[in-house]
XYZ file of C-alpha atoms in Angstrom:
182
model
C 0.000 0.000 0.000
C 2.819 2.413 0.822
C 4.314 2.223 -2.661
C 0.874 2.841 -4.229
C 0.553 5.941 -2.057
C 3.999 7.117 -3.141
C 3.132 6.554 -6.792
C -0.147 8.438 -6.387
C 1.688 11.449 -4.990
C -0.485 11.469 -1.878
C 0.583 9.655 1.251
C -2.746 9.911 3.014
C -5.346 9.774 0.244
C -5.144 6.175 -1.004
C -6.784 3.774 1.466
C -8.386 0.326 1.571
C -12.169 0.057 1.411
C -14.108 -2.711 3.132
C -17.664 -4.007 2.936
C -19.076 -5.189 6.244
C -22.190 -7.352 6.378
C -23.945 -10.132 8.203
C -23.360 -13.334 6.233
C -26.062 -15.893 5.464
C -25.078 -17.892 8.538
C -25.643 -14.855 10.802
C -21.938 -14.203 11.325
C -20.259 -10.836 10.826
C -18.316 -10.752 7.573
C -15.874 -8.176 6.253
C -14.582 -8.144 2.688
C -11.807 -6.074 1.153
C -13.361 -4.359 -1.862
C -10.626 -2.109 -3.241
C -9.038 1.296 -2.925
C -10.442 4.742 -2.339
C -8.827 8.141 -2.722
C -7.169 7.317 -6.033
C -5.848 10.230 -8.067
C -7.779 11.266 -11.157
C -4.788 11.959 -13.386
C -4.606 9.256 -16.031
C -0.783 9.218 -16.159
C -0.589 8.588 -12.421
C -3.215 5.834 -12.596
C -1.343 4.203 -15.490
C 1.911 4.298 -13.513
C 0.178 2.731 -10.508
C -1.381 0.065 -12.740
C 1.968 -0.707 -14.389
C 3.586 -1.110 -10.978
C 0.818 -3.369 -9.665
C 0.235 -5.571 -12.726
C 3.395 -7.743 -12.412
C 2.369 -8.988 -8.959
C -1.234 -9.564 -10.083
C -0.592 -11.316 -13.390
C -1.939 -14.864 -13.559
C 0.684 -17.583 -13.578
C -0.726 -18.754 -16.907
C 0.758 -15.617 -18.503
C 4.270 -17.076 -18.119
C 5.126 -20.709 -19.026
C 7.877 -20.723 -16.380
C 5.339 -19.801 -13.709
C 3.055 -22.621 -14.808
C 5.952 -25.067 -14.613
C 6.671 -23.811 -11.101
C 3.084 -24.490 -10.070
C 3.241 -28.040 -11.496
C 6.468 -28.660 -9.585
C 5.154 -27.271 -6.284
C 1.849 -29.092 -6.667
C 3.631 -32.394 -7.383
C 5.800 -31.874 -4.277
C 2.713 -31.200 -2.168
C 0.847 -34.236 -3.457
C 3.953 -36.399 -2.928
C 4.311 -35.584 0.780
C 0.668 -35.526 1.868
C -1.629 -38.446 2.503
C -4.620 -39.050 0.247
C -6.630 -41.756 -1.384
C -4.811 -44.137 -3.675
C -5.157 -43.170 -7.312
C -4.380 -44.945 -10.506
C -1.944 -43.399 -13.038
C -4.452 -41.489 -15.176
C -6.209 -40.121 -12.069
C -3.010 -38.481 -10.873
C -2.436 -36.907 -14.293
C -5.984 -35.573 -14.528
C -5.852 -34.233 -10.954
C -2.506 -32.522 -11.561
C -3.673 -30.991 -14.870
C -6.983 -29.783 -13.446
C -5.435 -28.306 -10.319
C -2.681 -26.626 -12.323
C -5.172 -25.067 -14.736
C -7.257 -23.663 -11.883
C -4.324 -22.449 -9.778
C -2.606 -20.818 -12.778
C -5.372 -18.187 -12.855
C -3.736 -16.565 -9.802
C -0.367 -14.894 -9.152
C 2.364 -17.515 -8.917
C 3.724 -16.385 -5.551
C 0.287 -16.732 -3.927
C -0.029 -20.283 -5.256
C 3.502 -21.272 -4.230
C 3.002 -19.913 -0.709
C -0.314 -21.728 -0.318
C 1.199 -25.024 -1.470
C 4.270 -24.618 0.757
C 2.057 -23.831 3.731
C -0.035 -26.908 3.035
C 3.056 -29.128 2.870
C 4.392 -27.812 6.168
C 1.171 -27.673 8.146
C -1.209 -30.370 6.937
C -0.968 -34.105 6.809
C -3.817 -34.689 4.345
C -3.745 -33.966 0.646
C -5.583 -30.715 -0.144
C -8.648 -30.585 -2.302
C -8.774 -28.075 -5.120
C -11.407 -26.097 -3.207
C -9.155 -25.854 -0.137
C -6.210 -24.662 -2.196
C -8.305 -22.134 -4.110
C -9.666 -20.744 -0.850
C -6.150 -20.196 0.474
C -4.865 -18.724 -2.804
C -7.857 -16.369 -3.122
C -7.254 -15.132 0.414
C -3.580 -14.457 -0.357
C -4.306 -12.690 -3.669
C -7.377 -10.703 -2.541
C -5.696 -7.405 -1.551
C -3.657 -6.982 -4.705
C -6.471 -8.082 -7.020
C -8.912 -5.706 -5.289
C -6.396 -2.879 -5.721
C -5.969 -3.766 -9.397
C -9.755 -3.785 -9.946
C -10.005 -0.346 -8.320
C -7.273 1.038 -10.565
C -8.871 -0.452 -13.666
C -12.252 1.027 -12.707
C -10.619 4.430 -12.178
C -8.940 4.167 -15.590
C -12.281 3.356 -17.230
C -14.015 6.377 -15.692
C -14.527 9.277 -18.110
C -11.627 11.685 -18.589
C -9.432 13.601 -16.251
C -11.960 15.588 -14.272
C -10.263 18.562 -12.672
C -9.911 18.234 -8.918
C -11.579 21.072 -7.118
C -10.040 20.157 -3.765
C -6.543 21.276 -4.739
C -7.240 24.963 -5.483
C -9.574 25.185 -2.476
C -6.931 23.678 -0.198
C -4.323 26.170 -1.415
C -6.749 29.060 -0.981
C -7.563 27.924 2.580
C -3.878 27.518 3.428
C -3.199 31.016 2.096
C -5.998 32.413 4.284
C -4.584 30.646 7.341
C -1.134 32.087 6.661
C -2.642 35.564 6.149
C -4.614 35.223 9.402
C -1.468 34.140 11.268
C 0.354 37.184 9.884
C -2.507 39.458 10.998
C -2.439 37.926 14.487
C 1.296 38.575 14.766
C 0.745 42.251 13.923
C -2.121 42.686 16.436
């Protein structure tokens, strides 16, 4: 978040937004929805998007990343306990899981698989892995969606806050000068 604030030119303006609700099971739920306080200048938004895209890109965008997922997934399946499968079952499971996991950033997938290997005895289901990977990728993907929505909004609307802020600061300085004279 700090580097997005630096890129935006405003340390305090860019902030996370959350949606709070009561879930279907009656429990409180909070979901990260994106960013607020983004600048309106298209060049700044493009720079922020360019900086964020590499860590949000799906693993499927790079063959080396997909190979890394296959390797990490094979390691995880090799050291966890699961039902006995016949040859073709293992191939289909590996292909299906790789295809699904490759839709996410490679580092999120690798961390989820490494965590599973270290902390769980049983072989993960695809749903369990996807849940973990989605959780790890959620902040950056929400930020990317916010930037893309800001880029799609019409034109560079002039910001009225800037001139007003400068005018107010000038009045405060003038008032301070008047107080010193009095």
